[in-house]
Tab-separated table of C-alpha atoms in Angstrom:
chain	number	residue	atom	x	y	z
A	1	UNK	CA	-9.898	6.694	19.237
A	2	UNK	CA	-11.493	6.327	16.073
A	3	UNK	CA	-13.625	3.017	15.595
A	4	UNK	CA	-11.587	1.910	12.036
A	5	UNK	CA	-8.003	2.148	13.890
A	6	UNK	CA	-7.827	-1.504	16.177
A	7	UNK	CA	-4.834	-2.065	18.218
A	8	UNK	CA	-3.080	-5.599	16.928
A	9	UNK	CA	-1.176	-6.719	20.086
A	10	UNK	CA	-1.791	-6.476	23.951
A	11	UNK	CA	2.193	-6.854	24.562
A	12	UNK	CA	3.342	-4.020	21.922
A	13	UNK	CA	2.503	-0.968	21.708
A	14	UNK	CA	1.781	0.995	18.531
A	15	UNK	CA	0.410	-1.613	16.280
A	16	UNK	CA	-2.822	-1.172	14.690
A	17	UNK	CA	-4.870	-2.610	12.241
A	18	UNK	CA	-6.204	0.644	9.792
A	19	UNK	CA	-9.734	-0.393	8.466
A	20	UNK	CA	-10.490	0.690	4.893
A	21	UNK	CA	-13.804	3.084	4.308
A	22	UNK	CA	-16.299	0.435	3.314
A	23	UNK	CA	-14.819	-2.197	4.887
A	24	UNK	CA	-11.857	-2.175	2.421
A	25	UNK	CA	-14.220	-2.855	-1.095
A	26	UNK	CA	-12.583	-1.107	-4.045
A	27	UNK	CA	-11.800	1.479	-4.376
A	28	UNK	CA	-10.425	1.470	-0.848
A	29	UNK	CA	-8.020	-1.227	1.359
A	30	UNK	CA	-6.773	-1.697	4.429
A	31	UNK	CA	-3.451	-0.692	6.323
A	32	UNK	CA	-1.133	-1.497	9.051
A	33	UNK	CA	0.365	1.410	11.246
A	34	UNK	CA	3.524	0.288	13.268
A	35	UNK	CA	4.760	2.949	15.327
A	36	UNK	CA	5.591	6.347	12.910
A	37	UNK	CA	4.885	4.394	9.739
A	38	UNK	CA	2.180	3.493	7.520
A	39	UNK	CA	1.672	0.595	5.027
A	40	UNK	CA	-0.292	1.449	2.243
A	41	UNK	CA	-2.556	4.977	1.895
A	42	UNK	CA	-5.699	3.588	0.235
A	43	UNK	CA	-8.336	3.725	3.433
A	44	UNK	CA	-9.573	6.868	2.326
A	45	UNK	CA	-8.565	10.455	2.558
A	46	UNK	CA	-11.361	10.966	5.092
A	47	UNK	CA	-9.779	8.173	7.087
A	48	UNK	CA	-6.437	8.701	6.367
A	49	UNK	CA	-6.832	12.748	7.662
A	50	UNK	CA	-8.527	11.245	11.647
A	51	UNK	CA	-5.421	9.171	11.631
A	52	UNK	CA	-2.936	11.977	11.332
A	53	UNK	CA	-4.640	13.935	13.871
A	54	UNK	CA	-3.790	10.979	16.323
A	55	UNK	CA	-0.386	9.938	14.672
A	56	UNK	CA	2.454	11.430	13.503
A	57	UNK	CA	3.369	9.095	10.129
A	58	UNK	CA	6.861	9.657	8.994
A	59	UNK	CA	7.012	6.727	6.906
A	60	UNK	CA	5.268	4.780	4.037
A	61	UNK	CA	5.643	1.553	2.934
A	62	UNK	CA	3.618	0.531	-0.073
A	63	UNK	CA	2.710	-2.865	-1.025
A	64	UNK	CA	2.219	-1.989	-4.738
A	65	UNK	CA	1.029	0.699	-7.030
A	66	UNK	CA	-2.545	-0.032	-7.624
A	67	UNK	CA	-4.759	2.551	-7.042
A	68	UNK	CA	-6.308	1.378	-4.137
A	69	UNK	CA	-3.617	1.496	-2.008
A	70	UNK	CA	-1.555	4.500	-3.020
A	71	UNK	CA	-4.567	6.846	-3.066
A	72	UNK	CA	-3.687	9.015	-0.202
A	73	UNK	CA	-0.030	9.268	-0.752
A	74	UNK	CA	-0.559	12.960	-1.943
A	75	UNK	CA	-1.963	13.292	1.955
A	76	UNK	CA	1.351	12.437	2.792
A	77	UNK	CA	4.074	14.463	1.205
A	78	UNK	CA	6.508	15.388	4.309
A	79	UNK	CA	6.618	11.346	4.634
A	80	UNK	CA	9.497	9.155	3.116
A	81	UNK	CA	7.982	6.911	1.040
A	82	UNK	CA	9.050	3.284	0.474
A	83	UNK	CA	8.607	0.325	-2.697
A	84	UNK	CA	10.307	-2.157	-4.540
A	85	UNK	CA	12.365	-0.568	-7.733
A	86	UNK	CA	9.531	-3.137	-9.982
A	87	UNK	CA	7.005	-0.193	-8.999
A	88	UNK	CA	8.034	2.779	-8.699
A	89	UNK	CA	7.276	4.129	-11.960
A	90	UNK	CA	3.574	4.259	-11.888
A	91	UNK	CA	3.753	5.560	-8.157
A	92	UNK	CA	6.106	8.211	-9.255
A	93	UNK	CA	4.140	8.824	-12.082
A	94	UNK	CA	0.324	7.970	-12.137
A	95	UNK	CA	-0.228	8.474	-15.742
A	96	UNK	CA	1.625	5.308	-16.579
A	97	UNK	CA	-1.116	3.199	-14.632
A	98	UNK	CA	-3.513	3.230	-17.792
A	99	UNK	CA	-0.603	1.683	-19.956
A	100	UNK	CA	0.442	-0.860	-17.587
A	101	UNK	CA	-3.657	-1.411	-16.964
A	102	UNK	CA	-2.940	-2.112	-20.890
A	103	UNK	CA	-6.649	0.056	-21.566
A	104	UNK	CA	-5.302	2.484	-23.651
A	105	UNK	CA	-8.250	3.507	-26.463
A	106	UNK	CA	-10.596	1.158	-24.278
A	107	UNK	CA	-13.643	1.834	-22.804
A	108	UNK	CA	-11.892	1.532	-19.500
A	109	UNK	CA	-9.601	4.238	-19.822
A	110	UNK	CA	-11.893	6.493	-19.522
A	111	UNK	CA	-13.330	4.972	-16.706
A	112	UNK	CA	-10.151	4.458	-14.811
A	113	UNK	CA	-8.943	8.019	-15.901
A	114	UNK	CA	-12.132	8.991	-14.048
A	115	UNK	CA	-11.276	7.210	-10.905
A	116	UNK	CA	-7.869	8.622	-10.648
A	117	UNK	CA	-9.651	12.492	-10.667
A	118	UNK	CA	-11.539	11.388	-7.833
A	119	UNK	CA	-9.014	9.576	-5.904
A	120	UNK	CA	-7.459	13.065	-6.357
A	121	UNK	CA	-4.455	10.874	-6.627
A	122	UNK	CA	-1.128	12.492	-7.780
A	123	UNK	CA	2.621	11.733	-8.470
A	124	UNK	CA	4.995	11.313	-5.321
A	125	UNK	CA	8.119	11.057	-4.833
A	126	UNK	CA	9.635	7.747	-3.539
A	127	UNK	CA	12.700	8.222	-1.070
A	128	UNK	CA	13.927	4.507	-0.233
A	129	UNK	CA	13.549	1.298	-2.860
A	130	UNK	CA	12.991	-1.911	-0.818
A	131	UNK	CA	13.626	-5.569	-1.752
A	132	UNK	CA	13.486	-8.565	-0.252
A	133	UNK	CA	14.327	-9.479	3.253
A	134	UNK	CA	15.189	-5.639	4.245
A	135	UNK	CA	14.719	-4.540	7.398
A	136	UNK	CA	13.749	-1.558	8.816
A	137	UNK	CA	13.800	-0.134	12.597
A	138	UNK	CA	10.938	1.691	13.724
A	139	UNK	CA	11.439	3.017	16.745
A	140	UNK	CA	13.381	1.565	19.772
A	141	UNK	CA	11.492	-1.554	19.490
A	142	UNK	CA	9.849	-2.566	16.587
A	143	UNK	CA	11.209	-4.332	13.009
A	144	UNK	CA	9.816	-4.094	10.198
A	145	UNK	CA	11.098	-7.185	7.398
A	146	UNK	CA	9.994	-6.897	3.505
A	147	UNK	CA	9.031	-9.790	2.181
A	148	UNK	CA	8.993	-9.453	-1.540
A	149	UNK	CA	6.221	-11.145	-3.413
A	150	UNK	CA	5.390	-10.189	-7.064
A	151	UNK	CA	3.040	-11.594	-9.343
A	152	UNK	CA	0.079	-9.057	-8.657
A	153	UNK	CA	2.463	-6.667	-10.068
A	154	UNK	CA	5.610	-6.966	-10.735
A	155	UNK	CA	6.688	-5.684	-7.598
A	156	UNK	CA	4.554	-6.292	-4.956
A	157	UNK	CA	5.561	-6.592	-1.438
A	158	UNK	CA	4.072	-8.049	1.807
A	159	UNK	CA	5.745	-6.979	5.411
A	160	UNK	CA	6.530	-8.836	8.535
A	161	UNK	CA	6.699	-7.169	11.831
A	162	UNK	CA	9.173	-9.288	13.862
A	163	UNK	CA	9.068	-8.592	17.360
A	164	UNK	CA	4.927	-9.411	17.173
A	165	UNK	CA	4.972	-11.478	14.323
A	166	UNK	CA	2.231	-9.959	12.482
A	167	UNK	CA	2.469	-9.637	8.678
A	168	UNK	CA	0.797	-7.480	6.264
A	169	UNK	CA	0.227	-9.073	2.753
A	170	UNK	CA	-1.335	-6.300	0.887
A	171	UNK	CA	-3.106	-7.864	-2.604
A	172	UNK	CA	-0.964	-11.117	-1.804
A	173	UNK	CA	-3.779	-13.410	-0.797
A	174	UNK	CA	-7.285	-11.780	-2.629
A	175	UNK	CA	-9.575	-15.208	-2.632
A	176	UNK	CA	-11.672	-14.295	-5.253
A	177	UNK	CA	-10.217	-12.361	-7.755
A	178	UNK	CA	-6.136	-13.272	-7.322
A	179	UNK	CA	-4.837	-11.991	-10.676
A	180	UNK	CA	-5.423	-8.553	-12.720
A	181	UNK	CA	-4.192	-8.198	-16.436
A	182	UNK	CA	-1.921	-5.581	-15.846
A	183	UNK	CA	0.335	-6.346	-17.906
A	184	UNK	CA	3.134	-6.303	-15.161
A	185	UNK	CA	1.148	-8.810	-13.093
A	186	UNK	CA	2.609	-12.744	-13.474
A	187	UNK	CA	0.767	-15.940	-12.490
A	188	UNK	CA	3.365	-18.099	-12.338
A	189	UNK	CA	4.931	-15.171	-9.711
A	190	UNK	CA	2.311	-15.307	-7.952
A	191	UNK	CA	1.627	-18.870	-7.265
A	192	UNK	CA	5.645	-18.558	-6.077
A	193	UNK	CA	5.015	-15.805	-3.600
């Protein structure tokens, strides 16, 4: 097994903690595989190919739209892709990141523009919109609970495994930098969440 996929729990199976190329620094993050399905895509597409060679992933659950953590959806296409309805758009759609970024005739679009090209990151399709307090079987014994939680962006989502009780918080909890101007991002939703 590969070094950056950790098993979470001793008493179930098919839990595992997916480390992020670099140790999760941006452009990268982390994700959580439970059973067949994958939250978040942004470990890296190196990363992100080793784990399909030793898991089938039939689902994805995204935490948000930020780059960093939809970057390997393309890697994904035969998946069925979950998010909340609040994101969707730019997910569907990546040019509308640079307007909700609000960089448009900035320096920064450029730059941003620049990192989409080499996230190679493109528009997919999402089957199922999530909200809170869903839950979803995977496989005969595992649950998987959203727990919605905007303010990072509008629709943000963390998710709660029941059976182990481990959760997943995505962006929820970032210590130093808990806030981005997109302009879909709220601070008075995120101090809620």
């Amino acid at each position: 097994m590969e070094d950056f996929i950790k098993p979470l729990s001793s008493e179930l199976e098919n839990i595992y903690f997916i480390e992020g190329f670099q140790r999760a620094r941006y452009p990268y993050s982390n994700s959580m595989l439970i059973g067949d399905s994958l939250i978040d895509t942004g470990i890296s597409h190196r990363r992100l190919k080793k784990l399909k060679t030793h898991f089938p992933i039939k689902k994805v659950f995204l935490t948000h739209w930020h780059e960093d953590h939809i970057s390997g959806n393309y890697l994904l296409k035969g998946a069925e892709f979950h998010c909340h309805s609040k994101d969707k758009i730019p997910i569907e759609n990546v040019d509308k990141m640079i307007p909700l970024y609000n960089v448009k005739n900035t320096p920064i679009e450029d730059e941003l523009n620049s990192l989409i090209k080499l996230l190679r990151m493109q528009n997919i399709k999402v089957d199922t919109l999530i909200d809170d307090n869903n839950i979803f079987n995977i496989g005969d014994q595992l649950k998987l609970k959203v727990i919605f939680t905007p303010g990072h962006t509008a629709g943000h989502c963390a998710y709660y495994e029941l059976n182990s009780k481990i959760a997943f918080l995505g962006d929820i909890d970032l210590t130093k930098y808990p806030y981005y101007g997109n302009l879909d991002a709220s601070l008075i939703d995120f101090e809620e969440s």
